[in-house]
PDB file of C-alpha atoms in Angstrom:
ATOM      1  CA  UNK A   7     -23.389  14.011 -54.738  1.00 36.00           C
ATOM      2  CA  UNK A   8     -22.564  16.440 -52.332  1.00 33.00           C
ATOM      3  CA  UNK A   9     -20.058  18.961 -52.194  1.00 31.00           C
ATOM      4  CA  UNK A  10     -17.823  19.528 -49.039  1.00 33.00           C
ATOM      5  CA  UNK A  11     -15.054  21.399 -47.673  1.00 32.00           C
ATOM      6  CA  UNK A  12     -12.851  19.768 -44.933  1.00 30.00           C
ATOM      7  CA  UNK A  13     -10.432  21.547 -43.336  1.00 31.00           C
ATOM      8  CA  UNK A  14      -8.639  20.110 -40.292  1.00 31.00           C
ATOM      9  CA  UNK A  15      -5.563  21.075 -38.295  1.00 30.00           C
ATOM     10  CA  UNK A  16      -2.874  18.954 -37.758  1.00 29.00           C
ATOM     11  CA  UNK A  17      -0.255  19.252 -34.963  1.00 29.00           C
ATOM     12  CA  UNK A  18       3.077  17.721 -35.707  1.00 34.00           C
ATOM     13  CA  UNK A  19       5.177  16.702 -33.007  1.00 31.00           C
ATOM     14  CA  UNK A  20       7.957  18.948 -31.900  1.00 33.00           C
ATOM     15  CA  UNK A  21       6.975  21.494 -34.630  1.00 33.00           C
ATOM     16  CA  UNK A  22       3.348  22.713 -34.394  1.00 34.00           C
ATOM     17  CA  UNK A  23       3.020  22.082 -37.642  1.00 33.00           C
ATOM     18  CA  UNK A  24      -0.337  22.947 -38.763  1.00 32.00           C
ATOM     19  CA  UNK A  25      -1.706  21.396 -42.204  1.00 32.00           C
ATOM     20  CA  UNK A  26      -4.606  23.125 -44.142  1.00 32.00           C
ATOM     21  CA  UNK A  27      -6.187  20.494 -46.575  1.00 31.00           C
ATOM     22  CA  UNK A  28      -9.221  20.701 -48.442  1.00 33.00           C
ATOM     23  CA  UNK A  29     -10.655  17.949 -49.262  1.00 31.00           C
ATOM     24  CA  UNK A  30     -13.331  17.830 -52.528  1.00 35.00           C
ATOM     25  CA  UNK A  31     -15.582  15.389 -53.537  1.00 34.00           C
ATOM     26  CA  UNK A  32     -17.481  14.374 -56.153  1.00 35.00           C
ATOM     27  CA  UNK A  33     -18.227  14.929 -59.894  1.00 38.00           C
ATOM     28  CA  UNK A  34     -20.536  17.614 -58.619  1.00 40.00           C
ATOM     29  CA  UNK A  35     -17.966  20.315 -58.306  1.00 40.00           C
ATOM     30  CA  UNK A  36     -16.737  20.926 -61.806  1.00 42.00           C
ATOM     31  CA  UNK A  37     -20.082  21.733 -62.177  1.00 43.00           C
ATOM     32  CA  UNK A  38     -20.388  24.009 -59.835  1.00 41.00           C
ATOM     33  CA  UNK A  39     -17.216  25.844 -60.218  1.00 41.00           C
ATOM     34  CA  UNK A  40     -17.841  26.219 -63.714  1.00 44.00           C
ATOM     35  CA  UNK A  41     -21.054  28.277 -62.931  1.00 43.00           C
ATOM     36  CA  UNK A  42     -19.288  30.806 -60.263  1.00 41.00           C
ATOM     37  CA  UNK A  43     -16.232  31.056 -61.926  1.00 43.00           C
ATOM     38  CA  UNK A  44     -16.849  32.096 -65.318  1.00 43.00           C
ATOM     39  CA  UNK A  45     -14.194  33.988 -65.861  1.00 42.00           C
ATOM     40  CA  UNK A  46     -10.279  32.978 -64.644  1.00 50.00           C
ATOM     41  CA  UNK A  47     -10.285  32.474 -61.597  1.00 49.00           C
ATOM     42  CA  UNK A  48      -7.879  31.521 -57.826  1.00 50.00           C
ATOM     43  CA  UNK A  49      -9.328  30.236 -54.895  1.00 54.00           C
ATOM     44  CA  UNK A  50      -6.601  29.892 -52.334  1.00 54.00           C
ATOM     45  CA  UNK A  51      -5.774  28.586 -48.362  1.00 58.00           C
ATOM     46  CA  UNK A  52      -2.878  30.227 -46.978  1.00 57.00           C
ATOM     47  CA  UNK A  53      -1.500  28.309 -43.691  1.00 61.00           C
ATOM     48  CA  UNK A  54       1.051  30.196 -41.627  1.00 60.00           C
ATOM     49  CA  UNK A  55       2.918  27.607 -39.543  1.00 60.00           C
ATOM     50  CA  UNK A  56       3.443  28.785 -35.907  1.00 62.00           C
ATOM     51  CA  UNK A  57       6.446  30.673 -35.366  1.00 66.00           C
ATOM     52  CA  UNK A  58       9.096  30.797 -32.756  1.00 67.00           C
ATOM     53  CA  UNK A  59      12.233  30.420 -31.920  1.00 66.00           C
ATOM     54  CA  UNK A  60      12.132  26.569 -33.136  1.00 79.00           C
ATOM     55  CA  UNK A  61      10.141  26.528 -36.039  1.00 81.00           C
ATOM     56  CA  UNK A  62       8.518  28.418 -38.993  1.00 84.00           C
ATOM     57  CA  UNK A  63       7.019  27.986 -42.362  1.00 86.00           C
ATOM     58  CA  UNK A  64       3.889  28.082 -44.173  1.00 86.00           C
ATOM     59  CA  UNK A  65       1.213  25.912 -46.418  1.00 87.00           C
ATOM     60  CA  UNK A  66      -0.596  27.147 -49.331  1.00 89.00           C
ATOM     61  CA  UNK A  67      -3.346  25.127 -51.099  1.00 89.00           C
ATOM     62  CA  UNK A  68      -4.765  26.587 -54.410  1.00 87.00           C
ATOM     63  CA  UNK A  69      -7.881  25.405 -56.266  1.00 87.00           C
ATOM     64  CA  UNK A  70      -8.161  27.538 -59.243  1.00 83.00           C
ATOM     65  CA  UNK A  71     -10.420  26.977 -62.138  1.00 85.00           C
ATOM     66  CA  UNK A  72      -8.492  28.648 -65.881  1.00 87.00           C
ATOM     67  CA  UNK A  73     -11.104  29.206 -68.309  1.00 87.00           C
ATOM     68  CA  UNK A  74      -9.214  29.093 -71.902  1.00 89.00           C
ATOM     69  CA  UNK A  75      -6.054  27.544 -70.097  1.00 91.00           C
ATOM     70  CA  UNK A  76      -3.630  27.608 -73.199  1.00 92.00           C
ATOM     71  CA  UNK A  77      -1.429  24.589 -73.226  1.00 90.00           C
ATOM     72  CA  UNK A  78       1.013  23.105 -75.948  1.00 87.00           C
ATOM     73  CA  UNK A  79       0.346  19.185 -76.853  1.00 85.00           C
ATOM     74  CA  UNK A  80       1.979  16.807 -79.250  1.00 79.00           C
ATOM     75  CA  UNK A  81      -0.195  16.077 -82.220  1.00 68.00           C
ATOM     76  CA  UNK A  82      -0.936  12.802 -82.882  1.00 58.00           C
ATOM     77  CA  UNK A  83       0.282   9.733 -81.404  1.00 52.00           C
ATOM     78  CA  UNK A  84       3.381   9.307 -83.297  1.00 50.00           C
ATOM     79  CA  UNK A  85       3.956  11.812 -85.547  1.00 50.00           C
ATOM     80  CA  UNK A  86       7.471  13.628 -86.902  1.00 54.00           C
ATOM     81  CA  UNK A  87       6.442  15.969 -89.251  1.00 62.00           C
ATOM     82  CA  UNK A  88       8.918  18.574 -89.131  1.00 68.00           C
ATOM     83  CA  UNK A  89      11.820  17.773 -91.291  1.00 70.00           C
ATOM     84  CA  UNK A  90      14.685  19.829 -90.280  1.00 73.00           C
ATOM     85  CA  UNK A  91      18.789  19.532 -91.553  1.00 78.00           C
ATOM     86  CA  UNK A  92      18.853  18.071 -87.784  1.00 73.00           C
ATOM     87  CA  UNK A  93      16.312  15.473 -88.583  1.00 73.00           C
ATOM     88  CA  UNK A  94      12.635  14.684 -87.855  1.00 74.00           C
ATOM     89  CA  UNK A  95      10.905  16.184 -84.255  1.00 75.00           C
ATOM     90  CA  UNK A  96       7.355  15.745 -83.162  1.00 77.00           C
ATOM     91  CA  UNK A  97       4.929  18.461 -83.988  1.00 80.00           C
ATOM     92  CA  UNK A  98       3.138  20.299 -80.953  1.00 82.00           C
ATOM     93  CA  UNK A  99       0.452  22.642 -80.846  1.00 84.00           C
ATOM     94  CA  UNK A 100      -0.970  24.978 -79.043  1.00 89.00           C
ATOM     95  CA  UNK A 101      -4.632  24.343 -77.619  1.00 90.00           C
ATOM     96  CA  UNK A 102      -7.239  25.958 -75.219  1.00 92.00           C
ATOM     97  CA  UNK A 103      -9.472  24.256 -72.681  1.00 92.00           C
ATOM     98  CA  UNK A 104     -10.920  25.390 -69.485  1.00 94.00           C
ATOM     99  CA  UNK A 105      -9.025  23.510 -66.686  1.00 94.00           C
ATOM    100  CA  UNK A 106      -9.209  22.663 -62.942  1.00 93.00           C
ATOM    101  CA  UNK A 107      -6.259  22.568 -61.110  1.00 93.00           C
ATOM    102  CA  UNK A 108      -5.590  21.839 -57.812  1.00 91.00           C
ATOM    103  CA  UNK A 109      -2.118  21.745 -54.930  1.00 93.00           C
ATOM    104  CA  UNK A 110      -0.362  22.938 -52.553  1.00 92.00           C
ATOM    105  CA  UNK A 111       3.115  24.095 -51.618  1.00 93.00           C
ATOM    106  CA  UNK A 112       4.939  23.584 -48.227  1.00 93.00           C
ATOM    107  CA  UNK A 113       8.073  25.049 -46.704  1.00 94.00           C
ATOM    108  CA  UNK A 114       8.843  24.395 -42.935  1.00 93.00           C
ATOM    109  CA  UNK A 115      12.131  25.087 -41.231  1.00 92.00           C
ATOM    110  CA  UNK A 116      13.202  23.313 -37.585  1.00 91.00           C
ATOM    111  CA  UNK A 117      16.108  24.716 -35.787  1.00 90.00           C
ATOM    112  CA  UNK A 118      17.250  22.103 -33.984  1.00 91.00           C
ATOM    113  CA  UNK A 119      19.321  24.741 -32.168  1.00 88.00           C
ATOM    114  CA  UNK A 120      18.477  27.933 -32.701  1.00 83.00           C
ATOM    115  CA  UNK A 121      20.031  30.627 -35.731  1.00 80.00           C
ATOM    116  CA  UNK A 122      22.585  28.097 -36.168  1.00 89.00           C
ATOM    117  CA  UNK A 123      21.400  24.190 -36.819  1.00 94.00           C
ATOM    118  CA  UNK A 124      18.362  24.027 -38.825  1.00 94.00           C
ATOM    119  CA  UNK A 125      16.363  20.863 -41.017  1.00 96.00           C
ATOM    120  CA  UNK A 126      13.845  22.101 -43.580  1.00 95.00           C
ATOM    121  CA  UNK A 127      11.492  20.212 -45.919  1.00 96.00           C
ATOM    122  CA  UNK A 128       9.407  21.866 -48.892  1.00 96.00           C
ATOM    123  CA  UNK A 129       6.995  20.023 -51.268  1.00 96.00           C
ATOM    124  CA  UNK A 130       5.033  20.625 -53.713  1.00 96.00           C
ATOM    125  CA  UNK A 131       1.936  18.772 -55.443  1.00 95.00           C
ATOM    126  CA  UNK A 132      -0.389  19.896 -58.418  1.00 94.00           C
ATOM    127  CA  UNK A 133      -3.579  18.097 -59.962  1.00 94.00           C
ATOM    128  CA  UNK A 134      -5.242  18.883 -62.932  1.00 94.00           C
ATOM    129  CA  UNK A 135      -7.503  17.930 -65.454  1.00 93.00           C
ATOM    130  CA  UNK A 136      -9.634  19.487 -68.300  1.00 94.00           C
ATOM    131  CA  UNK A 137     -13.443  20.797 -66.671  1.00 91.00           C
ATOM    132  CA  UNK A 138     -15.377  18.856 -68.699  1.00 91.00           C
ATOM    133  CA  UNK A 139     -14.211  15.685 -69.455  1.00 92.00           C
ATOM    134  CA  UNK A 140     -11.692  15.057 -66.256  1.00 92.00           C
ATOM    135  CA  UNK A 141      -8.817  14.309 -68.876  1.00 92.00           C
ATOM    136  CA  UNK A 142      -5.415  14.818 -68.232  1.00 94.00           C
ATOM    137  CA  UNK A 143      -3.134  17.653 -69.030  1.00 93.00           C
ATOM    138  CA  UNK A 144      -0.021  16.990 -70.412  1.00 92.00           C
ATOM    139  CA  UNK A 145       3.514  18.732 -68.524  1.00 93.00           C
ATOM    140  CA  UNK A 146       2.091  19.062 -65.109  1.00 94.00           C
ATOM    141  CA  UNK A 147       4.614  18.791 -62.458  1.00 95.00           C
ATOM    142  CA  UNK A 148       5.066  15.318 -60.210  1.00 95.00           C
ATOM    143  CA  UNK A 149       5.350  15.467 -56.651  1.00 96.00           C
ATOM    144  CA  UNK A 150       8.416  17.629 -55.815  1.00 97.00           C
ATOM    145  CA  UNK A 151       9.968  16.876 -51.718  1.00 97.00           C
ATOM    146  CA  UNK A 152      13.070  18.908 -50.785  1.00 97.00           C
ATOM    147  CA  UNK A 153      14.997  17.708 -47.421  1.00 97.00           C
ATOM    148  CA  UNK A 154      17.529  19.830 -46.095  1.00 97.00           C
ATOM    149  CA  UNK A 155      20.231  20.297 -43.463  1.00 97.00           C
ATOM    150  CA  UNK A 156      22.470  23.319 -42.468  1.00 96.00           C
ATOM    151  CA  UNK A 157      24.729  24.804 -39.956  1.00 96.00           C
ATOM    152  CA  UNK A 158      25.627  28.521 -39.291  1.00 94.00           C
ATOM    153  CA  UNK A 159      28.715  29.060 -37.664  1.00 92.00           C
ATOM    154  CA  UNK A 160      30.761  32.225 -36.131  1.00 89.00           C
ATOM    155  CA  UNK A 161      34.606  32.754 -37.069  1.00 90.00           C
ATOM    156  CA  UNK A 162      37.361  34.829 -35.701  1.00 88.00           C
ATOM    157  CA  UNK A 163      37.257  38.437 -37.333  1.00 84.00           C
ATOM    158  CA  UNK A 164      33.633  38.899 -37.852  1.00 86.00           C
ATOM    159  CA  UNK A 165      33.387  35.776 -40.698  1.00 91.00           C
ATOM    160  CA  UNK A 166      30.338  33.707 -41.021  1.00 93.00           C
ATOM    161  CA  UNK A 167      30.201  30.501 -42.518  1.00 95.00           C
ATOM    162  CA  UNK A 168      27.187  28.198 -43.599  1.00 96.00           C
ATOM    163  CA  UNK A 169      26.972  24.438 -44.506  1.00 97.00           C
ATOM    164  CA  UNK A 170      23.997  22.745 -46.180  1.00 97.00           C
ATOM    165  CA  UNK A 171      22.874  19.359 -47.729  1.00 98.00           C
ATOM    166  CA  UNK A 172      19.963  19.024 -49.300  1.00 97.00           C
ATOM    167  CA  UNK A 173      18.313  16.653 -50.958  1.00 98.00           C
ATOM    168  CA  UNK A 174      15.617  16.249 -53.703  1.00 98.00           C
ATOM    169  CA  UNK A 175      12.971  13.465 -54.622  1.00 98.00           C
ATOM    170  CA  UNK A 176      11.180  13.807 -57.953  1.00 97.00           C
ATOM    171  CA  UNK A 177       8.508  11.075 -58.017  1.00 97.00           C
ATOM    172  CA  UNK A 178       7.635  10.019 -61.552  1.00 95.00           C
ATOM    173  CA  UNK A 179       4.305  11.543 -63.083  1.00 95.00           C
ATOM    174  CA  UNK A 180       1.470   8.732 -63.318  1.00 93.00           C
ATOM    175  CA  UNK A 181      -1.349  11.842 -64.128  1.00 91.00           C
ATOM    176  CA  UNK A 182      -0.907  12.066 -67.990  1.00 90.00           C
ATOM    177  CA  UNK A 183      -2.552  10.765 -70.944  1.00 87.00           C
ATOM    178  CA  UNK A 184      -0.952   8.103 -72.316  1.00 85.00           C
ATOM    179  CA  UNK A 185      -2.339   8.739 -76.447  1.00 81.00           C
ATOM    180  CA  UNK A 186      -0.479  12.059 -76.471  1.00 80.00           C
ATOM    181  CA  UNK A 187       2.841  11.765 -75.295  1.00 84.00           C
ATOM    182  CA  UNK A 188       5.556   9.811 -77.414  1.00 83.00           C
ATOM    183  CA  UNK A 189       7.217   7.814 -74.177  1.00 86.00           C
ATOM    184  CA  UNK A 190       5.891   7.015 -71.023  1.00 90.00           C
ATOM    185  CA  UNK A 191       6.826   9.501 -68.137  1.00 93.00           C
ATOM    186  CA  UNK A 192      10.362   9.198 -66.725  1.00 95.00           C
ATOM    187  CA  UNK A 193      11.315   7.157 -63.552  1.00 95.00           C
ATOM    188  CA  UNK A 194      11.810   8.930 -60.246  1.00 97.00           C
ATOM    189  CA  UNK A 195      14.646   9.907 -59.300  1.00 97.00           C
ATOM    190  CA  UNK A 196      16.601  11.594 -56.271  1.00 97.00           C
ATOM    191  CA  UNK A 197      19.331  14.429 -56.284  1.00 97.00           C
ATOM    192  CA  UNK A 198      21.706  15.805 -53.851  1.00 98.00           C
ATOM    193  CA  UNK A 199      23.141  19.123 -53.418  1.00 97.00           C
ATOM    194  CA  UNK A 200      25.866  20.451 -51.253  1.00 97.00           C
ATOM    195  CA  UNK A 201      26.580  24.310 -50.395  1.00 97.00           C
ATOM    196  CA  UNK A 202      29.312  26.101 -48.612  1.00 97.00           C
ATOM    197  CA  UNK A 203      29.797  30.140 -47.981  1.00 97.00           C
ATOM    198  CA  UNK A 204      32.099  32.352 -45.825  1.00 96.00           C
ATOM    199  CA  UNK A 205      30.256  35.805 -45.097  1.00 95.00           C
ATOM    200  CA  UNK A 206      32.862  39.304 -44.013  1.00 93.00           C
ATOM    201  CA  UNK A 207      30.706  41.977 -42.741  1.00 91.00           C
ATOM    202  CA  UNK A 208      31.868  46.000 -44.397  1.00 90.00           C
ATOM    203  CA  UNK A 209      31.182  48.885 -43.894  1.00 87.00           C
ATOM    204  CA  UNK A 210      27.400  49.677 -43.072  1.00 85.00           C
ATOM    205  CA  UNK A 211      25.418  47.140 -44.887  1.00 87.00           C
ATOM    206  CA  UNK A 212      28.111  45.937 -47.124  1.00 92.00           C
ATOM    207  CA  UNK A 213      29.155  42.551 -47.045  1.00 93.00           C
ATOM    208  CA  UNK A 214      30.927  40.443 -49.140  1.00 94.00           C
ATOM    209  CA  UNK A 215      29.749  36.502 -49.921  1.00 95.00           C
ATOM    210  CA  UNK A 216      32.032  33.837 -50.936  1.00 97.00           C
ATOM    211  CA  UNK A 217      29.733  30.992 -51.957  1.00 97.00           C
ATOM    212  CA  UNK A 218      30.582  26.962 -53.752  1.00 97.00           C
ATOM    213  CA  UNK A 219      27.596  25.029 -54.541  1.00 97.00           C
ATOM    214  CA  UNK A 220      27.480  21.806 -56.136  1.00 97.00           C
ATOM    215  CA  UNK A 221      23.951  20.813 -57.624  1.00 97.00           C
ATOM    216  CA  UNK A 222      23.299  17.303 -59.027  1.00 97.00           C
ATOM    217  CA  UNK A 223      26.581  16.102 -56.767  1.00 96.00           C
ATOM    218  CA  UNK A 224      26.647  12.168 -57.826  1.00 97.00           C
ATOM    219  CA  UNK A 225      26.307  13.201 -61.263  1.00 97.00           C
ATOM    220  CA  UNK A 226      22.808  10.890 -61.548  1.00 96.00           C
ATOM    221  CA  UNK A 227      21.220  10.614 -64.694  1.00 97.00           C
ATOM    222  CA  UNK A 228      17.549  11.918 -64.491  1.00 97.00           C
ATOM    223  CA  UNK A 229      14.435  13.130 -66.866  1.00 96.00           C
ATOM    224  CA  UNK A 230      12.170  15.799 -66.105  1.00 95.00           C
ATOM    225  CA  UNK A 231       9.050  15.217 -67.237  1.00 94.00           C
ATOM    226  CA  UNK A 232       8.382  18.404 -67.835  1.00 93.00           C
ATOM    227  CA  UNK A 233      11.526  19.200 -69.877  1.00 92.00           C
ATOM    228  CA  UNK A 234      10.636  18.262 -73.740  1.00 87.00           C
ATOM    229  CA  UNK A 235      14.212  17.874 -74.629  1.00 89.00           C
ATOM    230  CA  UNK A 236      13.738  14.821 -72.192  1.00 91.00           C
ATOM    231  CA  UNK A 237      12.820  13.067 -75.468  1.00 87.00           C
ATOM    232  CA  UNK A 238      16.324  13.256 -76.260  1.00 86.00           C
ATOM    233  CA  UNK A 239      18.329  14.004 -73.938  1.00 91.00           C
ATOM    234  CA  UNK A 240      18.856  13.220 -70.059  1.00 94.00           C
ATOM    235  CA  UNK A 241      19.059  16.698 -68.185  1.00 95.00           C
ATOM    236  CA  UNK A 242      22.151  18.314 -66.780  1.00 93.00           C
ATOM    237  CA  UNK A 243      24.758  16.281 -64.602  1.00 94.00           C
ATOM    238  CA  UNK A 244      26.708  17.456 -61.880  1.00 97.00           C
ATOM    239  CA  UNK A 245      26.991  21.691 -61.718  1.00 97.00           C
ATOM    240  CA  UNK A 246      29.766  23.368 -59.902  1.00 97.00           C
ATOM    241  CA  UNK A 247      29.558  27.184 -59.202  1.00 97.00           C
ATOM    242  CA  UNK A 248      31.786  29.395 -57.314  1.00 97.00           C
ATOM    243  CA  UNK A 249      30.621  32.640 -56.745  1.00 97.00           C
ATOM    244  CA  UNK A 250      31.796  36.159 -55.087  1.00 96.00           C
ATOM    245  CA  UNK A 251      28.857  38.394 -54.295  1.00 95.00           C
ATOM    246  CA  UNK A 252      29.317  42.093 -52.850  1.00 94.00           C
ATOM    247  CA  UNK A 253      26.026  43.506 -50.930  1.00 90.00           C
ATOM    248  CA  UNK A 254      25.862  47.567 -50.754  1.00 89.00           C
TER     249      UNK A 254
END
């Protein structure tokens, strides 16, 4: 087997968006990481995106190797030992095993016309497995992809306002092992989000924020499949906030 490291440059159109990925292959490697990393350890590729007046952002990829990675597990296949005035709830423990992980993160930002309409997209992506025998760990995050839109504009007597959409895609987890969990993983499922805020400049640096957000906006009914009350529970619906926020 050999080991290699790959890392090309990609330019995306209109963006100059420039990818790091490393690429490894091969059984070979958990060997050798095992042997330089004795102890906990991060290796890490950190991308900065070009920047200008159109675009910025960065990539990170990580390859880290945890020796004595502590992780909580459900015991058994099917087991509800814990009796409780509630009822019965699975039992899970806590366990130790050297791990492997691997991911990135990406956040990129496109003004479509400059300081005032902008699209951004993040993502993020993990892998991992126990060293040794490749298995799966349980409550590692699916592939995360945020989309977003907003506008700045300029009002009479100094106000600013901002608009944004976003959006969020959760794909469902297919990295897991099957014996220890009680269900199979959630389906995917997508989220929208919509934000509003009027901005009055004070005094020196003062300022004073009037923000409504609105997370979750069609009210969709979604598990996270790293949320253990999933078992029992969808997570939270549609979350309206209004805030006032002075700066000094």
């Amino acid at each position: 087997m050999i080991f290699s490291s790959i890392l090309p440059s990609v330019i995306g159109y209109g963006l100059g968006v420039k990818l790091s990925v490393l690429v490894v292959c091969g059984q070979l490697v958990h060997h050798v990481l095992h042997r330089l990393c004795p102890l906990q350890g991060r290796s890490a590729i950190v991308e900065r995106l070009p920047r200008n007046g159109f675009s910025d952002g960065d990539v990170k990829g990580f390859v880290p190797v945890l020796v004595h990675f502590v992780y909580k597990e459900q015991h058994g296949h099917v087991e509800f030992d814990a009796q409780t005035l509630a009822g019965e709830y699975p039992i899970f423990r806590y366990r130790q095993r050297d791990a492997f992980f691997r991911g990135f993160d990406l956040d990129t930002r496109y003004y479509v016309l400059p300081q005032r309409l902008y699209a951004r997209l993040k993502g993020s992506m993990v892998w991992a497995e126990e060293l040794k025998t490749g298995r799966y760990f349980p409550y590692i995050p699916a592939l995360r992809l945020t989309e977003e839109v907003g506008l700045r504009l300029d009002l009479p007597k100094h106000w600013e306002s901002e608009l944004s959409v976003s959006h969020l895609f959760v794909d469902r987890q297919h990295r897991f092992d099957r014996s220890t969990d009680l269900t199979d993983s959630p389906d995917p499922y997508h989220l929208f989000g919509l934000e509003a805020s009027l901005t009055k400049p004070l005094r020196g640096r003062q300022s004073l924020r009037l923000t409504l957000s609105v997370d979750n906006l069609f009210n969709t009914e979604y598990k996270e499949y790293t949320n253990r009350a999933r078992y029992y529970a969808h997570d939270a619906g549609r979350d309206i906030r209004l805030a006032l926020r002075w700066h000094f």
